[in-house]
Amino acid sequence: MFYHFFFTIAALILVTSHMPPPEAPFSAVSGWLYILMASMTFILAIRQWNKFFLQRSHQISPSGIAEICHTRLQVQNLILLLFFGFLVHVFHLPIFVSPGAAAQYFPFLGDLFSLFFYFLLLSCLWYLTADTFLPADSAKAESRKNFIREQTGLTLPALLPWLILSGLHDLIMLMPFSEFRNFFTSTTGQAIYFFIIFTGVFIFAPLCIQKFWGCYPLPQGPERHRIEAMLTHTRTGFRDILVWPLFGGRMLTAGIMGPLARFRYILVTPALLRTLYPEELEAVIAHEAGHARHRHLFLYLLILAGFLLVSWLFLDFLYQLLLLSGGSAMLSRFSFLTPSAVASFLAVSLSLLLFFVYFRFLFGFFMRNFERQADSFAFKTQGTARHLIQTFRTLGQMTGQNPDKPNWHHFSLTQRIHFLQACEENPHTAQQHDNKVRLALIFYSACLLLTGAAGWHMHTKDWGGKLPSQLIIRNLETKIARGQENPLLLRYLGDLYQETKRYEKALASYRRALDAGSRDPDLLNNLAWLYITAEGTAIADPVTGTALAEQAAHIQPESPHILDTLAEGYYRTGQVGRAIGLAEKALFLQRAEGGNTEYYRDQLEKFRQKERSQAAGQP
């Protein structure tokens, strides 16, 4: 179930990191033709794969087929994710699915439509895979629908925070209250907004998720009374006990949702209720109660917040390191990749790598140990581990799961049984594990505080732009001197020279990038800014700078920072009216993108002040 969450978040990263090319690579008809042909080829390949598997499935033992089916679905989902990344960043899918004018006011709709296309492909994958998960005597058509509906319910909740954050953000940016919008786009306003939304989602999401999953209240009866008694015994508050019809009710599992008792649900599948003996069911419920008693859901939020903090503080820092390490030089050998495509590929790869490493190793470490801590809680609650041990053995027999095979979020069944047996032999083992988890959390919290302090220091000292600057410049100069020059590195070097006011060297770097054949709009824009703003130097040439900015704006007419450069050029060449018009458009686009608008508002006010001065006859 966890892979649904991670694949969905990875798809979201692929979409939100898409950088539109200066010009559409294909016409609308050609683009859709290529996208649909590629999609049909992918779907046919998956169909043949599943058809081949079904032909050979009778040779696989019934106890092992379930695990093979789940593994195959995960592999195919990963291949689909890679294919979707190809559609987004090579065929530029977001350009062709964008809702047009509506995206000007609600930018998140462009990403949403791209994700909708991903879910169309995913639904096709589920449809083709459903037969291997369905009982032989089931009605195929109806069962496929239920399978797709179930998989959709498991996947969509991962998008809830993004949908709420992005949708509300775009709506707020359309509000007529300028002072409120200005505060909202400030660092403080964004921090408050994120905190409120994530807190609300964290508390109230279980109300929505249980609906997505098709859960319903467990009827009154012996099972419900036994579960309620165990929850009362462990002092675990809850809102309701729900039947969770996962995989048509055939999956043997249970779960707990909700950090607060008022919004907490206990989930049990029909197969679990049918299969386990009463004492074994109590052991499972005691395990789930252990998650609540040890505050694991709150701790998961802390660990998730750590990922957001690390991403915010260090992603740009790591991107620059990757850029300097030769990644861009290596990718630039592929002639079909533009500098912006190289930068986009590096940024996406780094985001996905950081996401994978953090959750696979750090988050996975805590998940495995939290599960073991919940096991020890069940042992301490019942005074014996034999019921939970028997449950694990039954689970292995019924599902065909390899008892010796661990995964990233659970120890193997054999490892869990050995731990419980150790608790039986020495009850202090459970307390020792609790101490281990407590020390790990203290160490993690200390590292998080130190990391946050270091990252904040880097941001306040502008290490994101100066790493430090002299070291980056020296590194780039060395690479270029060794013949590793490419337009992206040359532009980046020119940007650093311009930031450190070494205008002659900046001009030389930009010109070398142009001589290499690059017509990257950001290169043209940054060179234009150099000509326009290098006052008091021999380089200053607002007329030439304005002409270059016009070229950049022609290639990328909806980019706020490029329009701002052109507006500054018009302002310095005496065309104040045109500067105001462009500044208003740049401000509108920046506001639509949800970025900080303070600089653009100051620019617009500067131009209007100049217009008022000219109207009053002042120089």
XYZ file of C-alpha atoms in Angstrom:
619
model
C 0.000 0.000 0.000
C 2.877 2.361 0.730
C 4.126 2.257 -2.841
C 0.871 3.925 -3.983
C 1.822 6.956 -1.909
C 5.421 7.147 -3.106
C 4.679 6.644 -6.797
C 1.967 9.315 -6.649
C 4.293 11.809 -4.958
C 7.004 11.002 -7.520
C 4.525 11.696 -10.350
C 3.660 15.002 -8.684
C 7.364 15.925 -8.523
C 7.744 15.107 -12.230
C 4.833 17.374 -13.141
C 5.568 20.343 -10.871
C 9.237 20.429 -11.914
C 8.421 20.649 -15.627
C 10.029 23.641 -17.313
C 8.238 24.690 -20.539
C 10.581 25.080 -23.520
C 10.949 28.536 -25.123
C 8.801 27.324 -28.017
C 6.408 24.396 -28.271
C 8.410 21.514 -29.807
C 5.424 20.274 -31.829
C 2.135 21.552 -33.086
C -0.907 20.597 -31.038
C -1.908 17.884 -33.528
C 1.597 16.432 -33.815
C 2.152 16.580 -30.058
C -1.031 14.701 -29.271
C -0.297 12.202 -32.030
C 3.157 11.413 -30.589
C 1.815 11.229 -27.023
C -1.069 8.919 -27.937
C 1.123 6.677 -30.109
C 3.688 6.354 -27.303
C 0.916 5.663 -24.774
C -0.676 2.988 -26.960
C 2.707 1.319 -27.455
C 3.252 1.297 -23.696
C -0.222 -0.113 -22.981
C 0.191 -2.867 -25.591
C 3.552 -3.839 -24.101
C 2.007 -4.092 -20.610
C -0.896 -6.114 -22.052
C 1.486 -8.633 -23.597
C 3.460 -8.858 -20.368
C 0.350 -9.642 -18.325
C -0.948 -12.048 -20.948
C 2.333 -13.984 -20.817
C 2.160 -14.033 -17.007
C -1.409 -15.407 -17.012
C -0.388 -18.179 -19.392
C 2.349 -19.277 -16.981
C 0.578 -18.563 -13.686
C -0.719 -22.153 -13.412
C 2.906 -23.254 -12.976
C 3.271 -21.108 -9.829
C 2.198 -22.465 -6.472
C -0.939 -20.792 -5.025
C 1.014 -19.800 -1.928
C 3.531 -17.826 -3.960
C 1.405 -16.237 -6.653
C 0.070 -13.390 -4.475
C 3.533 -12.066 -3.671
C 4.595 -12.374 -7.327
C 1.496 -10.472 -8.478
C 2.103 -7.601 -6.056
C 5.775 -7.395 -6.999
C 4.925 -7.370 -10.714
C 2.356 -4.590 -10.204
C 4.940 -2.492 -8.378
C 7.509 -3.029 -11.157
C 4.986 -2.096 -13.825
C 3.979 0.973 -11.835
C 7.638 2.023 -11.680
C 7.988 1.555 -15.451
C 4.825 3.627 -15.926
C 6.328 6.375 -13.767
C 9.477 6.450 -15.919
C 7.337 6.519 -19.061
C 5.256 9.366 -17.636
C 8.460 11.295 -16.887
C 9.411 10.803 -20.543
C 6.050 12.223 -21.671
C 6.357 15.213 -19.338
C 9.947 16.234 -19.935
C 10.605 15.086 -23.520
C 7.190 15.409 -25.194
C 6.207 18.266 -22.814
C 2.815 16.779 -22.000
C 1.778 19.700 -19.685
C 1.758 22.065 -22.675
C -0.818 19.974 -24.521
C -3.119 19.184 -21.593
C -3.138 22.685 -20.112
C -6.678 24.101 -19.769
C -5.571 27.350 -21.433
C -7.024 30.569 -20.051
C -8.180 28.902 -16.838
C -4.543 28.077 -15.995
C -3.735 31.806 -16.040
C -5.937 32.255 -12.975
C -5.501 28.801 -11.415
C -1.972 27.636 -12.356
C -2.366 24.394 -10.416
C -4.928 23.254 -13.023
C -2.122 22.700 -15.538
C -0.415 20.278 -13.157
C -3.754 18.711 -12.247
C -4.588 17.935 -15.882
C -1.153 16.351 -16.337
C -1.761 14.196 -13.271
C -5.160 13.282 -14.678
C -3.384 11.888 -17.754
C -1.095 9.920 -15.416
C -4.141 8.430 -13.700
C -5.629 7.508 -17.071
C -2.497 5.513 -17.837
C -2.526 4.090 -14.335
C -6.161 3.006 -14.734
C -5.232 1.198 -17.947
C -2.432 -0.550 -16.074
C -4.817 -1.591 -13.287
C -7.371 -2.815 -15.819
C -4.775 -5.000 -17.548
C -3.398 -6.281 -14.244
C -6.718 -6.917 -12.508
C -7.175 -10.486 -13.820
C -4.136 -11.727 -11.908
C -5.582 -10.431 -8.624
C -9.167 -11.638 -9.080
C -10.596 -14.941 -7.923
C -11.149 -17.427 -10.754
C -14.916 -17.539 -10.145
C -15.453 -13.760 -10.041
C -17.450 -11.774 -12.583
C -14.597 -10.224 -14.546
C -16.155 -6.943 -15.706
C -17.564 -5.942 -12.337
C -14.475 -7.177 -10.489
C -12.187 -5.112 -12.706
C -14.228 -2.009 -11.915
C -13.993 -2.722 -8.217
C -10.255 -3.351 -8.476
C -9.672 -0.041 -10.292
C -11.937 1.787 -7.835
C -10.035 0.283 -4.930
C -6.612 1.131 -6.341
C -7.774 4.684 -7.052
C -8.954 5.024 -3.466
C -5.544 3.903 -2.210
C -3.731 6.365 -4.492
C -5.731 9.611 -4.491
C -5.327 10.477 -0.771
C -1.613 11.108 -1.420
C -2.644 14.137 -3.490
C -4.949 15.657 -0.884
C -2.379 18.005 0.737
C -1.158 19.270 -2.643
C -4.690 19.776 -3.982
C -5.719 21.779 -0.930
C -2.477 23.785 -0.735
C -2.360 24.639 -4.450
C -6.075 25.199 -4.974
C -6.478 27.500 -1.972
C -3.253 29.296 -2.841
C -4.445 30.151 -6.351
C -7.846 31.184 -5.007
C -6.291 33.496 -2.408
C -4.071 35.077 -5.055
C -7.227 36.145 -6.929
C -8.631 37.979 -3.903
C -8.840 41.780 -4.266
C -7.173 42.489 -0.892
C -3.671 43.542 -1.921
C -2.265 43.924 1.597
C -3.447 40.446 2.553
C -1.952 38.999 -0.652
C 1.347 40.715 0.051
C 1.484 39.208 3.537
C 0.382 35.850 2.172
C 3.269 35.720 -0.328
C 5.843 36.705 2.299
C 8.009 34.061 3.964
C 6.084 34.427 7.224
C 2.723 34.227 5.488
C 3.696 31.122 3.540
C 5.033 29.431 6.686
C 1.760 30.120 8.550
C -0.272 28.938 5.571
C 1.659 25.666 5.252
C 1.397 25.033 8.986
C -2.391 25.575 9.052
C -3.060 23.445 5.971
C -0.811 20.558 6.982
C -2.204 20.538 10.509
C -5.743 20.485 9.174
C -4.969 17.709 6.674
C -3.140 15.684 9.323
C -6.088 15.834 11.717
C -9.063 15.612 9.354
C -7.698 13.479 6.481
C -8.870 10.175 8.053
C -12.485 11.372 7.647
C -11.935 11.531 3.875
C -9.579 8.580 3.461
C -11.941 6.044 5.010
C -14.533 7.145 2.445
C -12.014 6.775 -0.408
C -11.244 3.255 0.795
C -14.877 2.211 0.954
C -14.783 1.422 4.666
C -17.964 0.842 6.664
C -18.679 0.374 10.393
C -18.112 -3.073 11.835
C -21.558 -4.349 12.946
C -22.253 -5.127 16.556
C -21.223 -8.648 17.462
C -18.537 -10.704 19.188
C -15.683 -9.345 17.042
C -16.609 -5.709 17.645
C -17.106 -6.276 21.376
C -13.718 -7.985 21.627
C -11.997 -5.160 19.733
C -13.681 -2.477 21.842
C -12.656 -4.308 25.019
C -9.006 -4.396 23.946
C -9.026 -0.702 22.993
C -10.590 0.155 26.355
C -8.040 -2.001 28.147
C -5.162 -0.151 26.418
C -6.844 3.247 26.956
C -6.908 3.903 23.213
C -9.629 6.326 22.157
C -11.288 5.962 18.764
C -14.140 7.334 16.672
C -15.196 4.065 15.063
C -14.154 0.540 14.116
C -14.389 0.036 10.350
C -14.346 -2.913 7.977
C -11.718 -2.303 5.313
C -12.574 -4.205 2.099
C -8.999 -4.183 0.771
C -8.572 -6.302 -2.386
C -12.175 -7.385 -2.148
C -11.758 -8.151 1.537
C -9.184 -10.898 0.835
C -6.167 -9.111 2.343
C -5.217 -10.085 5.904
C -4.318 -6.804 7.577
C -5.423 -4.132 10.014
C -4.602 -0.475 10.469
C -5.097 2.653 12.507
C -5.703 6.176 11.201
C -5.858 9.494 13.001
C -3.569 11.083 15.604
C -6.454 12.307 17.781
C -8.994 10.001 19.408
C -11.908 12.036 18.070
C -10.775 11.425 14.474
C -9.170 7.991 14.916
C -10.370 4.892 13.099
C -9.463 1.253 13.655
C -9.488 -0.725 10.371
C -9.830 -4.496 10.004
C -10.288 -6.495 6.813
C -12.982 -9.180 6.434
C -10.311 -11.849 5.804
C -8.645 -10.961 9.104
C -11.919 -11.326 10.990
C -12.647 -14.682 9.321
C -9.170 -16.154 9.738
C -7.902 -15.271 13.205
C -8.869 -16.797 16.503
C -10.227 -14.372 19.150
C -6.917 -14.111 21.058
C -5.021 -13.534 17.800
C -7.455 -10.759 16.818
C -6.850 -9.168 20.230
C -3.094 -9.337 19.613
C -3.492 -7.520 16.285
C -5.658 -4.803 17.873
C -3.141 -4.442 20.728
C -0.441 -3.935 18.087
C -2.479 -1.154 16.426
C -3.178 0.383 19.848
C 0.588 0.411 20.395
C 0.966 2.843 17.488
C -1.477 5.211 19.178
C -0.022 4.819 22.668
C 3.522 5.505 21.441
C 2.340 8.536 19.393
C 3.749 7.071 16.180
C 1.401 9.093 13.963
C 2.661 12.355 15.475
C 6.226 11.143 15.082
C 5.616 10.365 11.415
C 4.552 13.978 10.994
C 7.802 15.109 12.628
C 9.842 12.941 10.256
C 7.846 14.201 7.263
C 8.464 17.777 8.417
C 12.159 16.926 8.506
C 12.047 15.995 4.832
C 10.297 19.258 3.931
C 12.869 21.207 5.948
C 15.832 19.423 4.357
C 14.353 19.924 0.876
C 13.707 23.621 1.436
C 17.098 24.331 2.943
C 19.418 22.167 0.887
C 17.853 21.209 -2.433
C 19.161 24.295 -4.229
C 22.536 23.876 -2.516
C 22.783 20.245 -3.687
C 21.609 21.223 -7.167
C 24.512 23.609 -7.517
C 26.928 20.935 -6.335
C 25.515 18.521 -8.911
C 25.800 21.174 -11.590
C 29.447 21.716 -10.703
C 30.253 18.006 -10.463
C 30.057 17.555 -14.222
C 26.476 16.359 -14.510
C 25.518 19.128 -16.904
C 28.666 18.620 -18.984
C 27.860 14.925 -19.355
C 24.235 15.543 -20.333
C 25.158 18.318 -22.756
C 26.752 15.673 -24.985
C 23.245 14.699 -26.002
C 22.647 17.259 -28.711
C 18.851 17.118 -28.447
C 18.954 18.448 -24.866
C 18.808 22.223 -24.536
C 20.471 23.940 -21.554
C 17.081 24.405 -19.915
C 16.281 20.724 -20.472
C 19.610 19.761 -18.874
C 18.883 21.976 -15.868
C 15.354 20.538 -15.611
C 16.617 16.951 -15.787
C 19.198 17.572 -13.061
C 16.644 19.280 -10.805
C 14.072 16.490 -11.241
C 16.669 13.749 -10.728
C 17.956 15.385 -7.564
C 14.445 15.882 -6.138
C 13.502 12.266 -6.786
C 16.824 10.990 -5.430
C 16.475 13.001 -2.225
C 12.873 11.815 -1.867
C 13.865 8.174 -2.387
C 16.903 8.210 -0.068
C 15.119 10.020 2.761
C 12.037 7.813 2.793
C 13.683 4.536 1.835
C 16.369 4.691 4.505
C 15.574 7.210 7.239
C 11.776 7.029 7.193
C 12.007 3.276 6.619
C 14.275 2.867 9.650
C 11.723 4.489 11.922
C 8.790 2.616 10.354
C 10.435 -0.769 10.938
C 11.290 0.081 14.524
C 7.882 1.608 15.217
C 6.304 -1.643 14.018
C 8.583 -3.607 16.330
C 7.684 -1.260 19.182
C 3.990 -1.915 18.476
C 4.744 -5.652 18.546
C 6.371 -5.283 21.971
C 3.342 -3.281 23.167
C 1.075 -6.174 22.183
C 3.371 -8.550 24.082
C 3.278 -6.382 27.206
C -0.499 -5.925 26.941
C -1.310 -9.635 26.645
C 1.536 -10.827 28.833
C 2.539 -13.299 26.144
C 3.725 -13.180 22.531
C 2.379 -16.526 21.370
C -0.864 -15.123 19.912
C 0.920 -12.522 17.792
C 3.530 -15.098 16.764
C 0.777 -17.440 15.591
C -0.829 -14.557 13.713
C 2.408 -13.960 11.794
C 2.663 -17.665 10.952
C -0.924 -17.700 9.736
C -0.234 -14.587 7.675
C 2.731 -16.277 6.006
C 0.762 -19.430 5.224
C -2.328 -17.669 3.891
C -0.551 -15.083 1.710
C 2.408 -17.096 0.483
C 4.673 -14.313 1.729
C 8.308 -15.361 2.109
C 8.766 -15.266 5.919
C 12.464 -14.473 5.585
C 12.028 -11.550 3.197
C 12.020 -8.093 4.850
C 10.941 -4.903 3.138
C 11.828 -1.285 3.660
C 8.994 -0.579 6.136
C 8.662 -3.918 8.007
C 11.068 -6.463 9.375
C 10.498 -9.943 7.915
C 7.981 -12.229 9.589
C 10.851 -14.401 10.814
C 12.638 -11.402 12.332
C 9.444 -10.260 14.053
C 8.820 -13.741 15.439
C 12.399 -14.008 16.730
C 12.050 -10.637 18.455
C 8.823 -11.720 20.169
C 10.416 -14.996 21.223
C 13.284 -12.987 22.726
C 10.699 -10.929 24.636
C 9.169 -14.152 25.979
C 12.589 -15.324 27.173
C 13.591 -11.934 28.576
C 10.784 -9.369 29.099
C 13.403 -6.603 29.384
C 13.973 -6.964 25.614
C 10.791 -4.999 24.951
C 11.948 -2.146 27.198
C 15.382 -2.193 25.586
C 13.778 -1.688 22.190
C 11.679 1.186 23.541
C 14.900 2.782 24.767
C 16.516 2.260 21.376
C 13.630 4.031 19.630
C 13.696 6.849 22.175
C 17.454 7.405 21.656
C 17.015 7.293 17.866
C 14.315 9.958 18.059
C 16.445 12.168 20.312
C 19.382 11.824 17.917
C 17.141 12.548 14.923
C 15.639 15.618 16.618
C 19.100 16.922 17.506
C 20.284 16.389 13.925
C 17.155 18.096 12.637
C 17.766 21.135 14.856
C 21.422 21.333 13.817
C 20.502 20.855 10.176
C 17.833 23.539 10.412
C 20.259 25.950 12.086
C 22.957 25.251 9.485
C 20.506 25.599 6.621
C 19.085 28.818 8.016
C 22.600 30.193 8.352
C 23.299 29.258 4.737
C 20.135 31.026 3.605
C 20.771 34.171 5.626
C 24.370 34.296 4.385
C 23.189 33.594 0.832
C 25.219 30.437 0.526
C 22.642 29.242 -1.990
C 24.097 31.804 -4.379
C 27.649 31.853 -2.956
C 28.815 28.398 -2.068
C 31.027 30.339 -1.508
C 31.147 32.239 -4.783
C 34.912 32.153 -5.127
C 35.009 28.365 -4.802
C 32.249 27.877 -7.368
C 33.817 30.316 -9.795
C 37.200 28.639 -9.479
C 35.630 25.236 -10.018
C 33.783 26.377 -13.127
C 36.840 28.127 -14.525
C 38.827 24.913 -14.112
C 36.221 22.801 -15.877
C 35.910 25.245 -18.753
C 39.696 25.518 -19.080
C 39.826 21.713 -19.442
C 37.468 21.861 -22.382
C 34.304 20.946 -20.483
C 32.573 24.151 -21.453
C 28.940 24.115 -22.444
C 26.395 26.929 -22.680
C 24.772 26.110 -19.358
C 28.060 26.231 -17.418
C 29.144 29.386 -19.231
C 25.842 31.079 -18.424
C 26.091 30.010 -14.798
C 29.646 31.339 -14.598
C 28.513 34.611 -16.156
C 25.720 34.885 -13.577
C 28.237 34.473 -10.747
C 30.561 37.056 -12.260
C 27.645 39.476 -12.585
C 26.575 38.902 -8.965
C 30.108 39.691 -7.799
C 30.217 42.767 -10.112
C 32.964 41.399 -12.369
C 31.171 42.684 -15.398
C 33.931 42.239 -17.987
C 34.282 38.546 -17.184
C 30.505 38.133 -17.084
C 30.225 39.647 -20.557
C 32.955 37.339 -21.864
C 31.229 34.242 -20.454
C 27.837 35.193 -21.874
C 29.345 35.901 -25.303
C 31.144 32.541 -25.343
C 27.820 30.845 -24.588
C 26.210 32.715 -27.476
C 29.117 31.823 -29.762
C 28.546 28.164 -28.832
C 25.147 28.469 -30.499
C 22.943 28.815 -27.426
C 19.781 30.872 -27.722
C 18.566 30.028 -24.246
C 16.130 32.797 -23.214
C 17.680 32.964 -19.731
C 21.096 33.521 -21.281
C 19.731 36.351 -23.435
C 17.881 37.762 -20.448
C 20.889 37.738 -18.109
C 23.151 39.315 -20.736
C 20.457 41.935 -21.346
C 20.312 42.675 -17.608
C 24.087 43.125 -17.581
C 23.973 45.682 -20.405
C 20.991 47.496 -18.889
C 22.102 47.740 -15.245
C 25.942 47.939 -15.360
C 25.863 51.699 -14.797
C 29.113 53.594 -14.577
C 31.036 51.015 -16.592
C 32.136 50.765 -20.186
C 29.800 47.792 -20.605
C 26.586 49.733 -19.931
C 24.482 49.776 -23.096
C 20.729 49.916 -22.353
C 19.802 49.983 -26.033
C 21.626 46.732 -26.806
C 20.350 45.245 -23.581
C 16.775 46.124 -24.462
C 17.143 44.511 -27.893
C 18.417 41.290 -26.263
C 15.578 41.370 -23.737
C 13.104 41.679 -26.605
C 14.591 38.513 -28.148
C 14.263 36.676 -24.827
C 10.679 37.869 -24.361
C 9.811 36.773 -27.901
C 11.019 33.240 -27.083
C 9.446 33.108 -23.615
C 6.672 35.748 -23.465
C 5.048 34.544 -20.220
C 8.119 34.615 -17.962
C 7.876 37.335 -15.256
C 11.635 37.803 -14.769
C 12.236 38.201 -18.510
C 9.411 40.716 -18.843
C 10.866 42.575 -15.865
C 14.235 42.835 -17.632
C 12.564 44.188 -20.762
C 10.545 46.657 -18.674
C 13.760 47.873 -17.013
C 15.284 48.322 -20.462
C 12.344 50.398 -21.658
C 12.520 52.431 -18.446
C 16.199 53.251 -18.943
C 15.725 54.100 -22.608
C 12.926 56.555 -21.881
C 9.960 54.370 -22.863
C 8.216 54.566 -19.509
C 4.715 53.813 -20.806
C 5.836 50.520 -22.322
C 7.767 49.743 -19.129
C 4.621 50.165 -17.016
C 2.594 47.894 -19.303
C 5.174 45.125 -19.109
C 5.645 45.573 -15.345
C 1.901 45.131 -14.828
C 1.954 41.943 -16.885
C 5.034 40.630 -15.032
C 3.337 41.316 -11.697
C 0.183 39.516 -12.838
C 2.138 36.461 -14.017
C 4.241 36.344 -10.863
C 1.115 36.513 -8.733
C -0.487 33.748 -10.821
C 2.569 31.543 -10.266
C 2.287 32.094 -6.516
C 5.728 33.683 -6.185
C 6.815 36.620 -4.054
C 5.497 39.787 -5.674
C 7.235 42.419 -3.535
C 10.043 43.110 -6.021
C 7.615 43.363 -8.959
C 5.366 45.767 -7.069
C 8.380 47.945 -6.258
C 9.408 47.945 -9.916
C 5.925 48.960 -11.049
C 5.804 51.763 -8.477
C 9.227 52.991 -9.623
C 8.043 53.203 -13.231
C 4.809 54.956 -12.272
C 6.708 57.429 -10.138
C 8.874 58.238 -13.172
C 5.750 58.727 -15.293
C 4.289 61.106 -12.693
C 7.541 63.052 -12.557
C 7.601 63.417 -16.341
C 3.977 64.562 -16.346
C 4.889 67.212 -13.781
C 7.747 68.411 -15.980
C 10.441 67.053 -13.666
C 13.496 65.238 -15.025
